[in-house]
mmCIF file of C-alpha atoms and ligand atoms in Angstrom:
data_model
loop_
_atom_site.group_PDB
_atom_site.id
_atom_site.type_symbol
_atom_site.label_atom_id
_atom_site.label_comp_id
_atom_site.label_asym_id
_atom_site.label_seq_id
_atom_site.Cartn_x
_atom_site.Cartn_y
_atom_site.Cartn_z
ATOM 1 C CA MET A 269 -0.008 -0.137 -0.057
ATOM 2 C CA ILE A 270 1.200 3.536 -0.896
ATOM 3 C CA SER A 271 -0.086 6.859 0.206
ATOM 4 C CA LYS A 272 -2.126 9.259 -1.925
ATOM 5 C CA SER A 273 0.829 11.724 -2.272
ATOM 6 C CA ILE A 274 3.206 8.849 -3.405
ATOM 7 C CA THR A 275 0.528 7.502 -5.899
ATOM 8 C CA GLU A 276 0.104 11.149 -7.345
ATOM 9 C CA ALA A 277 3.860 11.606 -7.615
ATOM 10 C CA LEU A 278 4.253 8.228 -9.414
ATOM 11 C CA ASN A 279 1.563 8.954 -11.767
ATOM 12 C CA LYS A 280 3.286 12.177 -12.617
ATOM 13 C CA ARG A 281 6.431 10.250 -13.261
ATOM 14 C CA ILE A 282 4.479 7.974 -15.615
ATOM 15 C CA ASN A 283 3.555 10.968 -17.543
ATOM 16 C CA GLU A 284 7.081 12.412 -17.451
ATOM 17 C CA GLU A 285 8.679 9.336 -18.666
ATOM 18 C CA LEU A 286 6.159 9.091 -21.575
ATOM 19 C CA TYR A 287 7.089 12.625 -22.459
ATOM 20 C CA SER A 288 10.699 11.751 -22.398
ATOM 21 C CA SER A 289 9.986 8.854 -24.836
ATOM 22 C CA TYR A 290 8.059 11.338 -27.072
ATOM 23 C CA LEU A 291 10.903 13.792 -26.921
ATOM 24 C CA TYR A 292 13.450 11.231 -27.969
ATOM 25 C CA MET A 293 11.167 10.025 -30.845
ATOM 26 C CA SER A 294 11.030 13.640 -32.052
ATOM 27 C CA MET A 295 14.877 13.835 -31.762
ATOM 28 C CA ALA A 296 15.026 10.585 -33.660
ATOM 29 C CA SER A 297 12.769 11.893 -36.409
ATOM 30 C CA HIS A 298 14.978 15.177 -36.666
ATOM 31 C CA SER A 299 18.048 13.013 -36.892
ATOM 32 C CA HIS A 300 16.657 11.180 -39.870
ATOM 33 C CA THR A 301 15.975 14.429 -41.647
ATOM 34 C CA LEU A 302 19.738 15.283 -41.248
ATOM 35 C CA GLY A 303 20.718 11.922 -42.705
ATOM 36 C CA LEU A 304 22.198 10.910 -39.325
ATOM 37 C CA LYS A 305 20.903 7.409 -39.150
ATOM 38 C CA GLY A 306 23.067 6.429 -36.129
ATOM 39 C CA PHE A 307 21.885 9.433 -34.137
ATOM 40 C CA ALA A 308 18.267 8.391 -35.043
ATOM 41 C CA ASN A 309 18.950 4.856 -33.774
ATOM 42 C CA TRP A 310 20.340 6.211 -30.488
ATOM 43 C CA PHE A 311 17.269 8.255 -29.883
ATOM 44 C CA GLU A 312 14.935 5.457 -30.934
ATOM 45 C CA ILE A 313 16.539 3.185 -28.390
ATOM 46 C CA GLN A 314 16.460 5.985 -25.893
ATOM 47 C CA ALA A 315 12.763 6.389 -26.556
ATOM 48 C CA GLN A 316 12.160 2.674 -26.038
ATOM 49 C CA GLU A 317 13.907 2.911 -22.756
ATOM 50 C CA GLU A 318 11.785 5.712 -21.477
ATOM 51 C CA MET A 319 8.762 3.697 -22.436
ATOM 52 C CA LEU A 320 10.020 0.811 -20.221
ATOM 53 C CA HIS A 321 10.639 3.317 -17.485
ATOM 54 C CA ALA A 322 7.006 4.469 -17.671
ATOM 55 C CA GLN A 323 5.973 0.760 -17.565
ATOM 56 C CA LYS A 324 8.005 0.136 -14.543
ATOM 57 C CA PHE A 325 6.319 2.870 -12.678
ATOM 58 C CA TYR A 326 2.905 1.808 -14.065
ATOM 59 C CA HIS A 327 3.419 -1.792 -12.878
ATOM 60 C CA TYR A 328 4.561 -0.683 -9.395
ATOM 61 C CA VAL A 329 1.501 1.537 -8.898
ATOM 62 C CA LEU A 330 -0.716 -1.296 -9.921
ATOM 63 C CA ASP A 331 1.098 -3.720 -7.745
ATOM 64 C CA GLN A 332 0.507 -1.566 -4.739
ATOM 65 C CA GLY A 333 -3.202 -1.695 -5.346
ATOM 66 C CA GLU A 334 -3.592 1.749 -6.740
ATOM 67 C CA LYS A 335 -4.826 3.127 -9.968
ATOM 68 C CA VAL A 336 -2.697 4.645 -12.857
ATOM 69 C CA ILE A 337 -4.273 7.857 -14.137
ATOM 70 C CA LEU A 338 -2.853 8.843 -17.574
ATOM 71 C CA ASP A 339 -2.631 12.424 -18.340
ATOM 72 C CA ALA A 340 -2.108 14.300 -21.519
ATOM 73 C CA ILE A 341 1.515 14.257 -22.792
ATOM 74 C CA ASP A 342 3.078 17.634 -23.770
ATOM 75 C CA LYS A 343 4.062 18.300 -27.338
ATOM 76 C CA PRO A 344 7.759 17.903 -27.739
ATOM 77 C CA PRO A 345 10.046 20.382 -29.701
ATOM 78 C CA SER A 346 10.508 19.283 -33.282
ATOM 79 C CA ASP A 347 13.342 21.555 -34.438
ATOM 80 C CA PHE A 348 16.844 21.420 -33.059
ATOM 81 C CA LYS A 349 19.755 23.669 -33.906
ATOM 82 C CA SER A 350 22.519 21.197 -34.627
ATOM 83 C CA PRO A 351 23.626 17.568 -33.880
ATOM 84 C CA ILE A 352 25.267 18.650 -30.654
ATOM 85 C CA ASP A 353 22.219 20.621 -29.587
ATOM 86 C CA LEU A 354 20.276 17.284 -29.599
ATOM 87 C CA PHE A 355 22.524 15.860 -26.921
ATOM 88 C CA GLU A 356 22.750 19.108 -25.024
ATOM 89 C CA GLU A 357 19.158 19.218 -24.814
ATOM 90 C CA THR A 358 19.144 15.571 -23.910
ATOM 91 C CA LEU A 359 21.428 16.436 -21.010
ATOM 92 C CA ASP A 360 19.389 19.320 -19.872
ATOM 93 C CA HIS A 361 16.128 17.020 -19.876
ATOM 94 C CA GLU A 362 17.887 14.217 -18.137
ATOM 95 C CA ASN A 363 19.158 16.706 -15.396
ATOM 96 C CA LYS A 364 15.517 17.782 -14.844
ATOM 97 C CA VAL A 365 14.426 14.058 -14.751
ATOM 98 C CA THR A 366 17.125 13.407 -12.087
ATOM 99 C CA ALA A 367 15.916 16.335 -10.041
ATOM 100 C CA ALA A 368 12.236 15.133 -10.391
ATOM 101 C CA ILE A 369 13.204 11.561 -9.302
ATOM 102 C CA ASN A 370 15.202 12.857 -6.167
ATOM 103 C CA GLN A 371 12.033 14.796 -5.159
ATOM 104 C CA VAL A 372 10.083 11.447 -5.025
ATOM 105 C CA VAL A 373 12.965 9.767 -3.278
ATOM 106 C CA GLU A 374 12.697 12.524 -0.601
ATOM 107 C CA LEU A 375 8.952 12.118 -0.334
ATOM 108 C CA ALA A 376 9.247 8.506 0.114
ATOM 109 C CA ALA A 377 11.951 8.936 2.808
ATOM 110 C CA LYS A 378 9.782 11.438 4.654
ATOM 111 C CA GLU A 379 6.738 9.005 4.582
ATOM 112 C CA ASN A 380 8.986 6.142 5.533
ATOM 113 C CA ASP A 381 7.764 4.211 2.505
ATOM 114 C CA HIS A 382 10.596 1.667 2.252
ATOM 115 C CA ALA A 383 9.127 -0.298 -0.708
ATOM 116 C CA THR A 384 8.925 2.848 -2.874
ATOM 117 C CA SER A 385 12.509 3.954 -1.732
ATOM 118 C CA ILE A 386 13.853 0.541 -2.834
ATOM 119 C CA MET A 387 12.042 0.775 -6.237
ATOM 120 C CA LEU A 388 13.295 4.140 -6.761
ATOM 121 C CA GLN A 389 16.905 3.183 -6.208
ATOM 122 C CA TRP A 390 16.989 1.546 -9.771
ATOM 123 C CA PHE A 391 16.018 4.900 -11.274
ATOM 124 C CA VAL A 392 18.657 6.836 -9.206
ATOM 125 C CA THR A 393 21.435 4.527 -10.569
ATOM 126 C CA GLU A 394 19.828 4.634 -14.191
ATOM 127 C CA GLN A 395 19.963 8.568 -14.037
ATOM 128 C CA ILE A 396 23.756 8.518 -13.276
ATOM 129 C CA GLU A 397 24.283 6.307 -16.269
ATOM 130 C CA GLU A 398 22.086 8.351 -18.634
ATOM 131 C CA VAL A 399 23.766 11.694 -17.784
ATOM 132 C CA ALA A 400 27.365 10.146 -17.845
ATOM 133 C CA THR A 401 26.591 8.672 -21.435
ATOM 134 C CA THR A 402 25.060 11.852 -22.732
ATOM 135 C CA ASN A 403 28.071 13.862 -21.383
ATOM 136 C CA ASP A 404 30.415 11.485 -23.167
ATOM 137 C CA ILE A 405 28.620 11.962 -26.468
ATOM 138 C CA ILE A 406 28.728 15.791 -26.035
ATOM 139 C CA GLN A 407 32.407 15.642 -25.377
ATOM 140 C CA GLN A 408 32.950 13.553 -28.543
ATOM 141 C CA LEU A 409 31.033 15.929 -30.576
ATOM 142 C CA LYS A 410 32.908 18.859 -29.231
ATOM 143 C CA LEU A 411 36.125 17.244 -30.083
ATOM 144 C CA VAL A 412 35.168 16.726 -33.814
ATOM 145 C CA GLY A 413 33.494 20.169 -34.082
ATOM 146 C CA SER A 414 32.438 20.882 -37.652
ATOM 147 C CA ASP A 415 34.530 17.961 -39.049
ATOM 148 C CA GLY A 416 32.202 16.031 -41.300
ATOM 149 C CA SER A 417 34.152 12.753 -41.189
ATOM 150 C CA GLY A 418 34.403 12.916 -37.411
ATOM 151 C CA LEU A 419 30.604 13.307 -37.295
ATOM 152 C CA TYR A 420 30.215 10.524 -39.650
ATOM 153 C CA MET A 421 32.314 8.280 -37.278
ATOM 154 C CA ILE A 422 30.203 9.340 -34.273
ATOM 155 C CA ASP A 423 27.191 8.511 -36.229
ATOM 156 C CA ARG A 424 28.490 5.089 -36.960
ATOM 157 C CA GLN A 425 29.250 4.489 -33.384
ATOM 158 C CA LEU A 426 25.649 5.565 -32.269
ATOM 159 C CA ALA A 427 24.213 3.211 -34.828
ATOM 160 C CA THR A 428 25.442 0.296 -32.729
ATOM 161 C CA ARG A 429 23.377 1.055 -29.687
ATOM 162 C CA THR A 430 20.851 -1.558 -28.820
ATOM 163 C CA LEU A 431 18.373 -2.010 -25.998
ATOM 164 C CA PRO A 432 20.111 -3.400 -22.968
ATOM 165 C CA GLN A 433 19.300 -6.716 -21.371
ATOM 166 C CA ASN A 434 18.795 -5.066 -17.988
ATOM 167 C CA THR A 435 16.014 -2.739 -18.643
ATOM 168 C CA GLY A 436 14.646 -2.784 -15.146
ATOM 169 C CA GLN A 437 11.638 -4.749 -15.955
ATOM 170 C CA ASN A 438 10.453 -7.218 -13.485
HETATM 171 FE FE1 FEO B 265 13.639 7.702 -17.720
HETATM 172 FE FE2 FEO B 265 15.942 9.277 -19.338
HETATM 173 O O1 FEO B 265 15.244 8.541 -17.795
#
């Protein structure tokens, strides 16, 4: 059993994870228009991961005997200034997600809700990885600058991303 405030916070997280999925699908679509198929692949995988994050919260709320209330998903941006801007916006978004997850962590601690605290630990770790990975890609993009062959190499590298085995699903 979880409290009303935790249920509301987790329902909000479901909406925000679905928005993340939407945002990354939009970035994938934009990458396709730039001819960057590797970038598009990376964002498509990212969008799938975000959907899995939403499902993880969804199942947790249901397992706790509460109802999932789905809300409208905000419209994501569809235009991005440059290839590096895609990842800088990703980093900015993931930092906001980290802050939002930390807020729920604090709420669960305040309520002595140990089950929710344990469930949230997976997300805390996941955020460290997502921010680190995005930072790495930004550094690489800064190194190559406007060098087309460098961008091509990074695009090839991003094309190799696949959905990991450990997606956090039960
Ligand atoms: Fe669901 Fe990008 O974290």
